[in-house]
Structures are given as structure tokens and as C-alpha cells.
Coordinates of C-alpha atoms and ligand atoms in Angstrom, one line a residue:
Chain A
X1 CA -47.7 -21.4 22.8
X2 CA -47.7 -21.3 26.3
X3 CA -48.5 -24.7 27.8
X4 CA -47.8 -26.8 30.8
X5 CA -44.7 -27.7 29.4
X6 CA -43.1 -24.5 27.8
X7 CA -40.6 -22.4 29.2
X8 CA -39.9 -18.9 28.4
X9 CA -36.4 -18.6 28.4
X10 CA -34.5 -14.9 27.2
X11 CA -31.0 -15.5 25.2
X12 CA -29.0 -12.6 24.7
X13 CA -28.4 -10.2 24.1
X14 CA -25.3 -10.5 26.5
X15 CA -25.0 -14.2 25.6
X16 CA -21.6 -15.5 23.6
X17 CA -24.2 -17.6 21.2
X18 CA -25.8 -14.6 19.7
X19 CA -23.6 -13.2 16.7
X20 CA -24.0 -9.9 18.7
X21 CA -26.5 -7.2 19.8
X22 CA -29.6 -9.0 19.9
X23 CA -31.8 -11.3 22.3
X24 CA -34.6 -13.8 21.3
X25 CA -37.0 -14.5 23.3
X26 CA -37.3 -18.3 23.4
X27 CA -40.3 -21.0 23.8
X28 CA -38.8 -24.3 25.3
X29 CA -40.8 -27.9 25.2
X30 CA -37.5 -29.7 27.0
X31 CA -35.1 -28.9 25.4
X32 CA -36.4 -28.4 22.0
X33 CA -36.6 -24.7 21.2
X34 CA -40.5 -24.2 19.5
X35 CA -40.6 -20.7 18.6
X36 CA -38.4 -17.9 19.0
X37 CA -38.8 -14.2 19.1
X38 CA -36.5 -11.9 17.9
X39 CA -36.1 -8.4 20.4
X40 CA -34.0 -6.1 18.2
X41 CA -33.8 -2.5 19.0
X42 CA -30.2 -2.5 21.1
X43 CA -29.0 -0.9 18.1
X44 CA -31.2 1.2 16.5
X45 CA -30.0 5.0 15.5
X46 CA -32.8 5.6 12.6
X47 CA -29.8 5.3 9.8
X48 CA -31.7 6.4 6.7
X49 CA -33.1 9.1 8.6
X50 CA -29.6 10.4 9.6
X51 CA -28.9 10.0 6.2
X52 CA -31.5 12.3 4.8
X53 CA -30.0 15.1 7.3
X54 CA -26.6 15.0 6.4
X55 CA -24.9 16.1 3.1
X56 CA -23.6 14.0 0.1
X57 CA -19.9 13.9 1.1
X58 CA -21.2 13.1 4.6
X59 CA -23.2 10.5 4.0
X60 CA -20.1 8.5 3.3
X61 CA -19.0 8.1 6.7
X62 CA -22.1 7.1 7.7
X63 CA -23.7 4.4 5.1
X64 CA -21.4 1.9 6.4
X65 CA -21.6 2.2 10.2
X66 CA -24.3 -0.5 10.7
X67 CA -21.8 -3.5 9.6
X68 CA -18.8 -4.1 11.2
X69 CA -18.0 -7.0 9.7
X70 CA -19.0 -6.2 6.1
X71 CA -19.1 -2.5 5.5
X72 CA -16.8 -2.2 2.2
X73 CA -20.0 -3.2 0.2
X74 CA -22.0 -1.0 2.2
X75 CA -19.9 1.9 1.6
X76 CA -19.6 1.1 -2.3
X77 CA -23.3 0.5 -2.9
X78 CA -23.7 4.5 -1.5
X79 CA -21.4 5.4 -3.8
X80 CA -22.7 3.6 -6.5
X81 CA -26.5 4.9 -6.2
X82 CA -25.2 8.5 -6.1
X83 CA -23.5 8.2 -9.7
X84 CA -26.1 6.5 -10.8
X85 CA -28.2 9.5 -9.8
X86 CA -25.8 11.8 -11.9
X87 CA -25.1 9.5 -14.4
X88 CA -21.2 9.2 -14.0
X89 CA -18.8 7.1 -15.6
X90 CA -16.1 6.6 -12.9
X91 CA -12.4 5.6 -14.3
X92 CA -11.8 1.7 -15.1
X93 CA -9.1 2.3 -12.3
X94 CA -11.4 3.1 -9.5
X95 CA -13.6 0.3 -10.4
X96 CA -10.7 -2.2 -10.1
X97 CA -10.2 -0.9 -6.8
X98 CA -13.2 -0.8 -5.4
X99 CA -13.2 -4.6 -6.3
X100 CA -10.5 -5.5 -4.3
X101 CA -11.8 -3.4 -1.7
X102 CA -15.3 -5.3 -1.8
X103 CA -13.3 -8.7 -2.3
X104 CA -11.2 -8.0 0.8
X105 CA -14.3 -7.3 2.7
X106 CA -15.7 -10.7 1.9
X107 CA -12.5 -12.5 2.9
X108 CA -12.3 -10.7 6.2
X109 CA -16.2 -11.3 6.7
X110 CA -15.8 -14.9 6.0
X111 CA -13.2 -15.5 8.3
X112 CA -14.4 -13.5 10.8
X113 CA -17.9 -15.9 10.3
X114 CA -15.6 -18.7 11.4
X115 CA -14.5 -17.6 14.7
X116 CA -18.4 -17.0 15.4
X117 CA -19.3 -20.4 14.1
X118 CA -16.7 -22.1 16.0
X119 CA -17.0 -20.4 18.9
X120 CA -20.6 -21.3 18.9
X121 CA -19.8 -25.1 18.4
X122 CA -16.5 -24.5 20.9
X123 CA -14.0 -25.3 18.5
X124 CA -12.2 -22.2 19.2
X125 CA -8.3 -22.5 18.5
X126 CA -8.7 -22.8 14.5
X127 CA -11.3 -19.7 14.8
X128 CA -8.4 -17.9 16.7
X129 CA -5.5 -18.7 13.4
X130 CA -9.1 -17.1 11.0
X131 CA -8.5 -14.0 13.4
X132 CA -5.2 -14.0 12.6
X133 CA -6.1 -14.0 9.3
X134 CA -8.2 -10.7 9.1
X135 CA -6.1 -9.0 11.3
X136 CA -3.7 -9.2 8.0
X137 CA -6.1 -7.9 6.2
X138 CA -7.4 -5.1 8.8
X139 CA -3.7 -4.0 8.6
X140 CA -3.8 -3.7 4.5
X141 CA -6.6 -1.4 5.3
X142 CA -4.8 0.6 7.8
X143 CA -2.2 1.1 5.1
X144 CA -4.8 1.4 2.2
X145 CA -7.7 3.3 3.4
X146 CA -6.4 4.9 6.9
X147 CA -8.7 2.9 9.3
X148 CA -8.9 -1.1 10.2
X149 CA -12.5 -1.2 10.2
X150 CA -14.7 1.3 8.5
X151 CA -12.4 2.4 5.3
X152 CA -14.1 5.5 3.7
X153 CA -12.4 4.5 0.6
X154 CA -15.6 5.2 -2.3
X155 CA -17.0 7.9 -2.5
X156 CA -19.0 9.2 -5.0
X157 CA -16.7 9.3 -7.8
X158 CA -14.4 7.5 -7.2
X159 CA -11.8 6.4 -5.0
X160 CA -10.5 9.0 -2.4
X161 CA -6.9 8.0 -1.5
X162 CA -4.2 8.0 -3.0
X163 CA -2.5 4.4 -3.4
X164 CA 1.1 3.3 -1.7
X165 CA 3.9 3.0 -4.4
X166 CA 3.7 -0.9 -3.3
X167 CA 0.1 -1.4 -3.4
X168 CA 0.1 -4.4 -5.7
X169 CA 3.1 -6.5 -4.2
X170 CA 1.4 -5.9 -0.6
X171 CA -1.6 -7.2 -1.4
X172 CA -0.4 -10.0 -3.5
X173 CA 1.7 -10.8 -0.1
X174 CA -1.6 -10.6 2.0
X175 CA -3.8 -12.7 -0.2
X176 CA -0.7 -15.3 0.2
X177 CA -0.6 -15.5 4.1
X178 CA -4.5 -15.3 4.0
X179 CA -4.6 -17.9 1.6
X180 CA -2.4 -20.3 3.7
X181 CA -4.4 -19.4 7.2
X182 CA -7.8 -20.0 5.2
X183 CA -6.9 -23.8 4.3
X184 CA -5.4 -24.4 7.6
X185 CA -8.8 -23.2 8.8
X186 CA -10.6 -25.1 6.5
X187 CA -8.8 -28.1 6.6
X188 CA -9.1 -28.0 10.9
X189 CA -12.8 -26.3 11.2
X190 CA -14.4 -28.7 7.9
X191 CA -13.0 -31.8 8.3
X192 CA -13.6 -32.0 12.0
X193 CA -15.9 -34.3 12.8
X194 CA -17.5 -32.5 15.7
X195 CA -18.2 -29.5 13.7
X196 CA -19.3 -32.4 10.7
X197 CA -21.8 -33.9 13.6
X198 CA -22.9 -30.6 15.1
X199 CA -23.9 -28.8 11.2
X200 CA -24.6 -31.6 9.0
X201 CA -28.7 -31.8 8.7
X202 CA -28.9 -28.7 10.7
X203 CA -31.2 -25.7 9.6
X204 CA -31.8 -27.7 6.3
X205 CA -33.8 -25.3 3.9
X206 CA -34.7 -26.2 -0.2
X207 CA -34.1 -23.7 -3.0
X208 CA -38.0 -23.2 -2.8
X209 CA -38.4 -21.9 0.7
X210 CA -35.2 -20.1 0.2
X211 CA -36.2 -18.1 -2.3
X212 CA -39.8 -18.3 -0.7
X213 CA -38.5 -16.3 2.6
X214 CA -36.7 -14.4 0.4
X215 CA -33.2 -15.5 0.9
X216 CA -30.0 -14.4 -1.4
X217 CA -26.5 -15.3 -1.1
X218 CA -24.0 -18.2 1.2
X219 CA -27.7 -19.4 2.2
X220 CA -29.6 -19.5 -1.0
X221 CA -26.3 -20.7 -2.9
X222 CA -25.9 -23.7 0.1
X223 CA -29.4 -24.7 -1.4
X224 CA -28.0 -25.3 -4.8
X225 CA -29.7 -22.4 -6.4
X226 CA -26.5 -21.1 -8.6
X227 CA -27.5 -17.1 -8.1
X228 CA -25.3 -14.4 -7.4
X229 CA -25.2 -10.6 -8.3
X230 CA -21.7 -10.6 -9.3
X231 CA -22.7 -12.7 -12.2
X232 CA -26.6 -12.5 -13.0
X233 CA -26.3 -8.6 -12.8
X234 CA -22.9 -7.5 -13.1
X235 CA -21.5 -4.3 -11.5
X236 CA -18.0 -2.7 -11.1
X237 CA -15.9 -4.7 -13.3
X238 CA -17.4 -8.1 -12.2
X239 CA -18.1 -9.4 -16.1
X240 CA -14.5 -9.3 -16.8
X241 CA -13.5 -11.6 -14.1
X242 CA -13.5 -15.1 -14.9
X243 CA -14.5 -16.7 -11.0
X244 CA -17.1 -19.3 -10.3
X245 CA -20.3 -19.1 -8.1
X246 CA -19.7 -22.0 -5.4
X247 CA -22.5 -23.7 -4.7
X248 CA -23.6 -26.6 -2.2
X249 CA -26.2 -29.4 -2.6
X250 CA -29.2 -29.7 0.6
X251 CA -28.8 -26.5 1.9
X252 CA -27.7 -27.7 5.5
X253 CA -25.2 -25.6 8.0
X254 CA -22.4 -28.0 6.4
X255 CA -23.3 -26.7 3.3
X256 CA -23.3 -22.9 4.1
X257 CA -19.9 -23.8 5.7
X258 CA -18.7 -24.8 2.8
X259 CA -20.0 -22.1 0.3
X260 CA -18.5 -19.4 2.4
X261 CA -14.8 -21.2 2.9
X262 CA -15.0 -21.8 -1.3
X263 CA -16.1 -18.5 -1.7
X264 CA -13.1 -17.3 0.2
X265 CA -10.9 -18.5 -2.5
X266 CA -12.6 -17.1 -5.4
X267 CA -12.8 -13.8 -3.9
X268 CA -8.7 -14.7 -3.9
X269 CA -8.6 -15.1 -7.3
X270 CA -10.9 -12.2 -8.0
X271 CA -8.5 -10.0 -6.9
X272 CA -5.2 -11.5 -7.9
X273 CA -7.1 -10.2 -11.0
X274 CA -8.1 -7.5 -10.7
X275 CA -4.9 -6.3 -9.3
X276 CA -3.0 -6.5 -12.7
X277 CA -5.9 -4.5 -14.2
X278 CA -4.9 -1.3 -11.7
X279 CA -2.8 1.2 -13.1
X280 CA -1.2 3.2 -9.8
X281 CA -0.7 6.4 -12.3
X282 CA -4.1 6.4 -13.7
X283 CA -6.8 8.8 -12.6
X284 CA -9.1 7.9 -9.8
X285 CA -11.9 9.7 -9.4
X286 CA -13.9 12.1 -11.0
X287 CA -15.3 15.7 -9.9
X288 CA -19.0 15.0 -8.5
X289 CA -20.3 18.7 -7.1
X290 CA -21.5 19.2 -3.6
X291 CA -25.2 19.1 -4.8
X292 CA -26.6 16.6 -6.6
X293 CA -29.6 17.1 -9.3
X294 CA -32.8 16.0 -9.0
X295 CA -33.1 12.0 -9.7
X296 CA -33.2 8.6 -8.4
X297 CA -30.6 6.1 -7.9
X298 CA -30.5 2.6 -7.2
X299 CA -27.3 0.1 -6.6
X300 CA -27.6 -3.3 -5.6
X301 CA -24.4 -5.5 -4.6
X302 CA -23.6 -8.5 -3.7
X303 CA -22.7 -7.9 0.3
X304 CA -20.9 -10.9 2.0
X305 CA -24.6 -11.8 3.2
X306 CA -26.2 -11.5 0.1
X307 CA -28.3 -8.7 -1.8
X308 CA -27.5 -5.6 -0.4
X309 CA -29.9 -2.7 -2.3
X310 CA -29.9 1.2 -1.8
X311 CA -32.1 3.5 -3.0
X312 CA -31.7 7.2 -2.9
X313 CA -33.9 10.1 -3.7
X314 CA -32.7 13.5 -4.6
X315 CA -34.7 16.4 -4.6
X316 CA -31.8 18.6 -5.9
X317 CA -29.4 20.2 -3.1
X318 CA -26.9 19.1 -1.1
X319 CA -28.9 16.3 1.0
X320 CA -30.9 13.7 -0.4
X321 CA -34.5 13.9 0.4
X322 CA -34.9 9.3 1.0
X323 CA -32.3 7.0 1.6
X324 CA -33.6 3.3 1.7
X325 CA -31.6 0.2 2.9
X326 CA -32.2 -3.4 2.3
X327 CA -29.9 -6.1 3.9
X328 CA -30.3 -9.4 4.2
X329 CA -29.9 -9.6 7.6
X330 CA -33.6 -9.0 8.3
X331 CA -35.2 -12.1 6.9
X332 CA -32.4 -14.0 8.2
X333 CA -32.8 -13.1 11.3
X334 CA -36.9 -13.4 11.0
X335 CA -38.5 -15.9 8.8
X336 CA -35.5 -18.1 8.3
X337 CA -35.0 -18.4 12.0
X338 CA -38.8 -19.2 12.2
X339 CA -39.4 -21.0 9.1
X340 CA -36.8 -23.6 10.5
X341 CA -37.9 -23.8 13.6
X342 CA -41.4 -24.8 12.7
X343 CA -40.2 -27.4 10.5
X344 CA -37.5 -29.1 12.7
X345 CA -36.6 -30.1 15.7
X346 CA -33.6 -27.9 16.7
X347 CA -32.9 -27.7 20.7
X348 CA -31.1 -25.2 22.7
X349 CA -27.7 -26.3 22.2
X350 CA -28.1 -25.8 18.2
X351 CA -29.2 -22.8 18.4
X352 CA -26.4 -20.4 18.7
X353 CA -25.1 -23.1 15.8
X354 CA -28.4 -22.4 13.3
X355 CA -27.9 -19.0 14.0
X356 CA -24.0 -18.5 13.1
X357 CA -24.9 -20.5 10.2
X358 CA -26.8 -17.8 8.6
X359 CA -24.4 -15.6 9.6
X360 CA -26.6 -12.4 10.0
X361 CA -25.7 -9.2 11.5
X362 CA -28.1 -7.7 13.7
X363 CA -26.8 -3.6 13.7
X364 CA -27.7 -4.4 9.9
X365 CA -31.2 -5.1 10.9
X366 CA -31.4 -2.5 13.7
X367 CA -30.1 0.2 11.9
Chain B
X1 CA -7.7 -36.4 8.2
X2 CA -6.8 -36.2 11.6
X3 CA -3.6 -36.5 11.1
X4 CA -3.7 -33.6 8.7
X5 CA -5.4 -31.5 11.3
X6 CA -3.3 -32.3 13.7
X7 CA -0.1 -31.8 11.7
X8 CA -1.5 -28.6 11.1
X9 CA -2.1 -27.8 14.7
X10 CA 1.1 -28.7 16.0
X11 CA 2.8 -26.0 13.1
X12 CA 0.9 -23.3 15.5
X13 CA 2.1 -25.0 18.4
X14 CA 5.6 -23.8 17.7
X15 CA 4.3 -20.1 16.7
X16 CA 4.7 -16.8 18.5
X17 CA 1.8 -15.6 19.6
X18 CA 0.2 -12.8 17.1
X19 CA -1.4 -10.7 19.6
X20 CA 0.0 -8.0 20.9
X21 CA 0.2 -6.3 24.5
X22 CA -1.1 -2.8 24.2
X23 CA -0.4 -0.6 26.1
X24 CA 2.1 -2.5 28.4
X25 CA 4.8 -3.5 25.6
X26 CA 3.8 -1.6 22.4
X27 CA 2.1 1.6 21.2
X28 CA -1.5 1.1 19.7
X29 CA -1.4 -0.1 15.9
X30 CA -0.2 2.2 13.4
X31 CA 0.7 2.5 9.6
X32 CA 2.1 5.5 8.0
X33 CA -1.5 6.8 7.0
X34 CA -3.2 6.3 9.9
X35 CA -5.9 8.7 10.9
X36 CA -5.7 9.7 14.3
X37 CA -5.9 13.5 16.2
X38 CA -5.9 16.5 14.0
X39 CA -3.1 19.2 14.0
X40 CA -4.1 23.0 12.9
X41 CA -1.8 25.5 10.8
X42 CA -2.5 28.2 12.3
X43 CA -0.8 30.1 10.3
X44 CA -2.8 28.5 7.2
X45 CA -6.3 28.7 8.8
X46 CA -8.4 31.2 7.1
X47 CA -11.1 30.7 9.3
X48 CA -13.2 30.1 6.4
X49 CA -15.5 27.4 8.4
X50 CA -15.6 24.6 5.7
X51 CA -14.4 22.1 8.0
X52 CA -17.4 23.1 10.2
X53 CA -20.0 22.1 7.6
X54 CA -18.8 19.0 6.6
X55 CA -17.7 17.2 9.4
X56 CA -20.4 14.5 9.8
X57 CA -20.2 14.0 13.6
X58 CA -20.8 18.0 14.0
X59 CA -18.0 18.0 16.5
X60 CA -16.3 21.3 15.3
X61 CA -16.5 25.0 16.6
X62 CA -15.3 27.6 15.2
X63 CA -13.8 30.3 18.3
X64 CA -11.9 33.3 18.6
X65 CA -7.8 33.3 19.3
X66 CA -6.3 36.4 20.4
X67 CA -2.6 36.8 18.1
X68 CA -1.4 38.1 15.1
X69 CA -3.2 36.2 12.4
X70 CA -3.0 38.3 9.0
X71 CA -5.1 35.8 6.9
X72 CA -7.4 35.4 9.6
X73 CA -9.4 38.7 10.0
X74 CA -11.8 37.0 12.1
X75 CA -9.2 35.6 14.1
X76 CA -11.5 32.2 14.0
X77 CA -10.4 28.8 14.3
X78 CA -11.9 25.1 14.4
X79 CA -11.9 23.8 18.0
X80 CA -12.3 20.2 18.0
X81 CA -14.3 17.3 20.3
X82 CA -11.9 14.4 20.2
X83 CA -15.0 12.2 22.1
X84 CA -17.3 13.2 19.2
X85 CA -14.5 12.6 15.8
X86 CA -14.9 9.6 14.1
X87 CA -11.4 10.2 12.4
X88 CA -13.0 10.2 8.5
X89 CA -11.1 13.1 7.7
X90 CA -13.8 14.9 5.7
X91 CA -12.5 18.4 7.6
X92 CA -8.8 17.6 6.5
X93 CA -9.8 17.0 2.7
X94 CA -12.1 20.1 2.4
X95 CA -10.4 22.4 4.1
X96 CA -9.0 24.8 1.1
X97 CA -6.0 25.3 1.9
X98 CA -4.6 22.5 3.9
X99 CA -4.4 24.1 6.9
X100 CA -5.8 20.8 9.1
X101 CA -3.7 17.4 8.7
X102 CA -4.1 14.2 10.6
X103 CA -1.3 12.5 13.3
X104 CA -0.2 9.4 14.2
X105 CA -1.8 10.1 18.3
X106 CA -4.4 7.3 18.0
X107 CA -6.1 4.4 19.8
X108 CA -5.5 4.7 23.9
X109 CA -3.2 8.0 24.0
X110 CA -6.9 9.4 23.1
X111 CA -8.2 7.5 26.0
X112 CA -9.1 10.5 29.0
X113 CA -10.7 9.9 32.3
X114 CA -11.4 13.8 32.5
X115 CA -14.7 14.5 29.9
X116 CA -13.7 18.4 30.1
X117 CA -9.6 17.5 28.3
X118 CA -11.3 15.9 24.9
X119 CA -12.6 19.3 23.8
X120 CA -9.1 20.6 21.9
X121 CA -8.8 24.3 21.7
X122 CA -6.9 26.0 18.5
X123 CA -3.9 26.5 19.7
X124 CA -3.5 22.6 21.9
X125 CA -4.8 21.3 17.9
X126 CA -1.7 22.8 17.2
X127 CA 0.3 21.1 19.5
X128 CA -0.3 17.6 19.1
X129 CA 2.5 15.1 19.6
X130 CA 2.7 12.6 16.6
X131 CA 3.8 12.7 13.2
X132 CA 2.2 13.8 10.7
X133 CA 0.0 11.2 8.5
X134 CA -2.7 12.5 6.1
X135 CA -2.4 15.6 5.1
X136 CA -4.6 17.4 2.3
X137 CA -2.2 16.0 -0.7
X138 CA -3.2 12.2 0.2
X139 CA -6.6 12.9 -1.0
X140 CA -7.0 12.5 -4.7
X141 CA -8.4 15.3 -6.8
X142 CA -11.5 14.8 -9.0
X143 CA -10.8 15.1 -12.9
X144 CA -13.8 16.8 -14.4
X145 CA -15.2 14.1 -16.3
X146 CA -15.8 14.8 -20.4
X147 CA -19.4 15.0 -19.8
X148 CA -21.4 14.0 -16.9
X149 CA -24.6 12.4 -18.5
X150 CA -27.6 13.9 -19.2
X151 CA -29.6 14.1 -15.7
X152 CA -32.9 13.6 -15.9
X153 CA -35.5 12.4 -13.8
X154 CA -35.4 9.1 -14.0
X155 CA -37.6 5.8 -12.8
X156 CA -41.2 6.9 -11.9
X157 CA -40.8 10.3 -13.1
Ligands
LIG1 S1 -12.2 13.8 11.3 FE1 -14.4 13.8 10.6 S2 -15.5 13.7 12.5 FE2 -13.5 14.4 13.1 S3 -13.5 16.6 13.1 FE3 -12.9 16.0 11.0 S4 -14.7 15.9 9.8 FE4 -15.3 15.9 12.0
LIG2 S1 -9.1 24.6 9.1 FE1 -9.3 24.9 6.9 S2 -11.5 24.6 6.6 FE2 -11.3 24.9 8.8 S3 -11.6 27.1 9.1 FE3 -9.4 26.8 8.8 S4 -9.1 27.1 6.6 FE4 -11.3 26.8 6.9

């Protein structure tokens, strides 16, 4: 690669175009970026080794600290694959909940995707109102869950809270204001015709090679490819939700804009939903012991990045002998980036753009 | 289009800002079950180490305090490393007889410039400013389920 006239240039990972704690190593031929190298490692702990030497109920706390933007689905899919190890039926109610909770999540990562993608383009004042939005919803989980950020609100079982006496009417009064801010976004970030110059025919990529690098959610759906977890495999109470899987046409940064602003909305509707389903009197959780028997369990979600599987091994006792993670952070951050590169001509300046496009989140790939 | 935008823009225009100055004008952000630093019962505390083995970030001790503790025999209570907590509350839901509850002393009134002030003895735990938050009663309790499954070993056996 190296020739007369490439330069080596290192981006990140102190750089405002990187969506956080990771550098690339870049090949330049002008201005035209050839081939990039990804240099993780700023933010690896050796998660699912942690995880294998901490207990059950511990392991809560922990299975969502790589995502900061997305960790309700993190936290839920942990949950899930340890009642799938003992079998357990959780209550209706708890599942309802934990819907919201993974809807809210979306919401919050979506918008908080906008502020990254129009920073990167420098359209920063209707990120800023997208900020305001989440804050809204950070402050629901304050009330909800205890914390803004990382919720600890499944656990195996169930949910571990109990609710506020106005649980529905506050989050019907969120969704409202979040509503409002996400079309004003939408309507000011979408329609702009800088962002429309800057992300149409960027980072194009077919249902094929999608699927090829092996590419799920906002990016495969931009591609046209109508697949989504919440619908092809159901979990939670996602079959009896009526909600549609938004989909875009050429699988360009426009596209993926798109996708993620429409799938803000459903995620709206999801919940309006689901919250008439919650019954605030209703049990929550059920009793799961300290150890766990011997068994496997696998749960796959549908993160705000796509297919988020965990697997867990249990060897009996109170600590699970293999935790595995998948996250689709890793081949967004790899191939994709790669695959893109070596089929179009992308140059410095878009770079930051391709890569907020695919909204990835490097602790996810760290780990 | 534009004009839309535009409109749009010029609503905010005429908004208060929706940040806030912390710590100049107003405390840190709190709700009423916020999880910030941990007060101790002393009184409650049976010394029974269960918050110990369950907190995650392996940030409590357990150490003696001279008094008059009649449940306590041991005379053994959790000392706490605010710089290690991550605030899940895991010791405050285990704990079997409710002894440890959480308090609204959060974000920068944690902050210290002095490393050897994080580590809170017993008896400062029981002295933390704030109200009180999450107690052991804001944790739901597990219903036994009818019957939970048959557990084999499943996939790849
Ligand atoms: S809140 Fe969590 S991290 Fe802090 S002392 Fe309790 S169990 Fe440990
Ligand atoms: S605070 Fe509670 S869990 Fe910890 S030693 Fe005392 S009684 Fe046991």
C-alpha cells in the first residue's frame, strides 16, 4: 500500500470524527482515503472473562457496561439467556416492561446517533434539540430505574424495581415531548440539503454484501432487506405489537438516516402499547436462586445496532462457567468500513460521515 | 422546506436554555430514587457479610466497631470505597434485614481531591447527609413461580 503517493495518517482516537474510543490508521492517495486500519484496544477490560468470575446477580451490573448508548438491550439479553438456562416463565407484566425499557433505549440511541452524525457533518444546533430529547428520557430512567445511564432494571426474573404510582402518564408525557423534538430534528437534520449532499450515495452497500459481511439491523434494513428480530424471531411480547419494520431503498447514509429517524417512531408506538398492557399491581418477577443448574442459554435481541446474541454456559453454581457476546459493532467497524472503502472513492472529509453512518460503538467491540 | 426548518429554528430561538449550571446554580440531577452514597443502620447490621459477597465492584470490608451492638456479636460492619461503588445497589437489596439504604448525596458532592476520604468507615456510612432514596422495600420480591421447568441439559448435551 505504501507508494510514492500514500500518506499514513492516524485519526483518533482523540479526534471529534470518531464515534468514540478508537483510532484508524489511515492510507491517503490525496485526499482519498484507500485503506483503513482499525487500532482498537483503548477499551478493552476482557468482559466475558469478568463475567465468568463474578456471580449470577452480579453479572447484571456488568453485561451492560460496554454500551453507553445502548445498554437496555444489553442488560435484557443477560437476563433473558439466564431464564432460558432455568427454563422460567417470567410474568406478562415484566415482559411489557422490559419492552418499554428496550424501546426507550432505541429512542435515546437514535437520537443520540444524530448528534454524532451531525456533528460529524457540522450541523450541530438540531443535534443539540436530539440531546435535549434524551436527556428527557435519561431523566424517566432516573425516576424508573435509579440511574440515567446504565438502568439495572432485568434481572433474571424479572424486573427489580418497583414502579412509581404515575408510571404510565409519565411516560406517555415523555414519549410526547420526545416525539415533538424527534420531528423537529428530522424535519431540520433530513431535509437539509447539506446533510442531503454530504449522505446521499455515501457508503452505498446492496442487500448482498450486507448480508455478505454479515450486517443486521439500521444498515441491512437501509439496503431494503425487510429483517428484524422483533418480527422474524419474536421475543418478550414483540408478536403482540402491531409496528412495522422501516425499511429504505440503495442502502446509502441517507438511507440509514432515514431508517433510524422512522424507527424512532415506531419504537413510539411500540410503547404507547405496550404501556396499556402493564398492570402496576401485577407481580413482577419471579424467585430465580443464587445458583443456577447446569445448562445452556442463548438470547438474541434486536440491539439499536442490530443482532445482539449471548450465550452462557453453566456448569451448576453460582458463576457461569462461558459467557459469549456478539455485537454488531465488530463487523461494522471492520469489513464494512473496508468493504466500502475498496469499492468507492470516499476521501477524508467523509469519513467521520461513513463512519457515523453505521453508527457503531467501539467499547462494544473492545470489550 | 426551508422555510419549515427555519420556522422551526426560530421556535428554539425564543427557548430557555435546557442545560443546566452544576455546581454554580443547582445541585447535581436527582429524582426521588436516585442511587447515590449508602447509609448504614447500625443498629440493624448483623454483620452477617452478604453485602460483601455480592457487591460486584468488591469495594466492601467488613471491620470491627467498638460500642454496644447486641445483634452484632462480632461487632462487624461493611466499610465502603465510594471511588470503587458503581451505585447498583446489589448490597442494599441483599442485605437481610435492610440495614443499608441508598441517599440522595450523588454526582459532584462525591467528588474528593483527597484519595484517603473516599474509603467510608461504619460509623461516617452512618452519617451521610441526604435523604433517604432506595431502601430495601423498593426492590420487588420474587414470587416462586408454579413450577420452574424441567432443567436439563440442553443444546449439545
Ligand atoms: S452499590 Fe454496588 S458497588 Fe456499591 S457497595 Fe453496594 S454492591 Fe458494591
Ligand atoms: S449491612 Fe446488611 S448485608 Fe451487610 S453485614 Fe450488615 S446486615 Fe449483613
Amino acid at each position: 500500500m505504501e507508494g510514492r503517493n500514500t500518506q499514513i495518517v492516524y485519526f483518533g482516537p482523540q479526534h471529534p470524527g470518531v464515534p468514540g474510543n478508537i483510532a484508524f490508521k489511515l492510507w491517503l492517495d490525496g485526499d482519498r482515503v484507500v485503506k483503513a486500519e482499525v487500532i482498537p484496544g483503548f477499551l478493552h477490560r476482557g468482559f466475558e472473562k469478568m463475567m465468568e468470575n463474578r456471580t449470577w446477580e452480579m453479572n447484571v451490573t456488568l453485561s451492560y457496561r460496554f454500551c453507553v448508548e445502548d445498554p437496555d438491550h444489553l442488560e435484557i439479553a443477560y437476563a433473558m439467556a439466564v431464564e432460558d438456562i432455568v427454563n422460567a416463565n417470567i410474568p406478562e407484566n415484566a415482559k411489557w416492561i422490559r419492552m418499554i425499557q428496550a424501546e426507550m433505549g432505541r429512542i435515546a440511541s437514535h437520537l443520540f446517533w444524530s448528534h454524532f452524525i451531525g456533528g460529524s457533518i457540522g450541523l450541530r444546533t438540531p443535534a443539540y434539540w436530539a440531546v435535549t430529547a434524551r436527556e428527557e428520557i435519561l431523566k424517566w430512567f432516573g425516576r424508573i430505574a435509579g440511574h440515567r445511564v446504565y438502568h439495572n432494571l432485568s434481572v433474571p426474573g424479572g424486573i427489580r424495581y418497583k414502579l412509581p404510582a404515575d408510571f404510565k402518564e409519565h411516560t406517555l408525557k415523555v414519549l410526547d415531548f420526545v416525539e415533538e423534538k424527534a420531528r423537529d430534528v428530522e424535519e431540520a437534520l433530513l431535509k437539509n440539503s447539506v446533510f442531503k449532499a454530504r449522505t446521499r450515495n455515501l457508503g452505498k452497500l446492496t442487500s448482498e454484501e450486507a448480508l455478505m459481511l454479515g450486517v443486521t439491523g439500521p444498515v441491512l434494513r437501509a439496503t431494503g432487506y425487510k429483517y428484524d428480530l422483533r418480527v422474524n424471531a419474536p421475543y418478550l411480547n414483540y408478536d403482540k405489537v402491531k409496528f412495522e419494520v422501516p425499511t429504505g431503498s440503495i442502502g446509502d447514509a441517507y438511507d440509514r438516516s432515514v431508517v433510524r429517524f422512522k424507527e424512532i417512531y415506531q419504537s413510539i408506538s411500540i410503547i404507547r402499547q405496550a404501556l396499556e398492557e402493564v398492570k402496576l399491581d401485577e407481580p413482577l418477577r419471579i424467585k430465580i436462586g443464587l445458583t443456577i443448574p447446569p445448562g445452556e442459554g442463548v438470547a438474541r435481541v434486536e440491539s439499536a445496532r442490530g443482532e445482539y446474541v449471548i450465550h452462557i454456559i453453566s456448569q451448576g453454581g453460582r458463576k457461569p462457567y462461558r459467557v459469549r457476546l456478539r455485537s454488531m459493532s465488530m463487523p461494522l467497524l471492520t469489513t464494512v468500513v473496508d468493504y466500502i472503502l475498496s469499492k468507492e472513492e470516499i476521501t477524508i472529509a467523509d469519513f467521520p460521515v461513513l463512519l457515523a453512518s453505521l453508527d457503531p460503538c467501539p467499547p462494544d467491540l473492545d470489550r | 422546506m426551508a422555510t419549515q426548518t427555519l420556522i422551526k429554528s426560530l421556535k428554539y430561538l425564543f427557548t430557555t436554555p435546557y442545560t443546566r449550571l452544576v455546581p454554580r446554580k443547582v445541585k447535581p440531577f436527582k429524582t426521588e430514587k436516585i442511587r447515590g452514597a449508602h447509609i448504614l443502620d447500625m443498629n440493624k447490621c448483623t454483620g452477617c457479610s452478604m453485602c460483601q459477597q455480592v457487591c460486584p465492584a468488591a469495594c466492601i470490608d467488613m471491620v470491627q466497631v467498638e460500642g454496644n451492638y447486641p445483634q452484632n456479636p462480632r461487632k462487624r460492619f461493611p466499610r465502603i470505597d465510594h471511588s470503587k461503588c458503581t451505585f447498583c445497589a446489589l448490597c442494599v437489596e441483599y442485605c437481610p434485614v435492610g440495614a443499608l439504604s441508598m441517599t440522595t448525596r450523588t454526582g459532584y458532592e462525591l467528588f474528593t481531591i483527597d484519595k484517603n476520604t473516599t474509603l467510608k468507615s461504619p460509623l461516617e456510612l452512618c452519617r451521610i447527609e441526604g435523604e433517604v432514596t432506595v431502601t430495601k422495600e423498593d426492590f420487588v420480591v420474587g414470587i416462586t413461580p408454579v413450577k420452574l421447568g424441567e432443567v436439563p441439559l440442553k443444546r449439545g448435551e
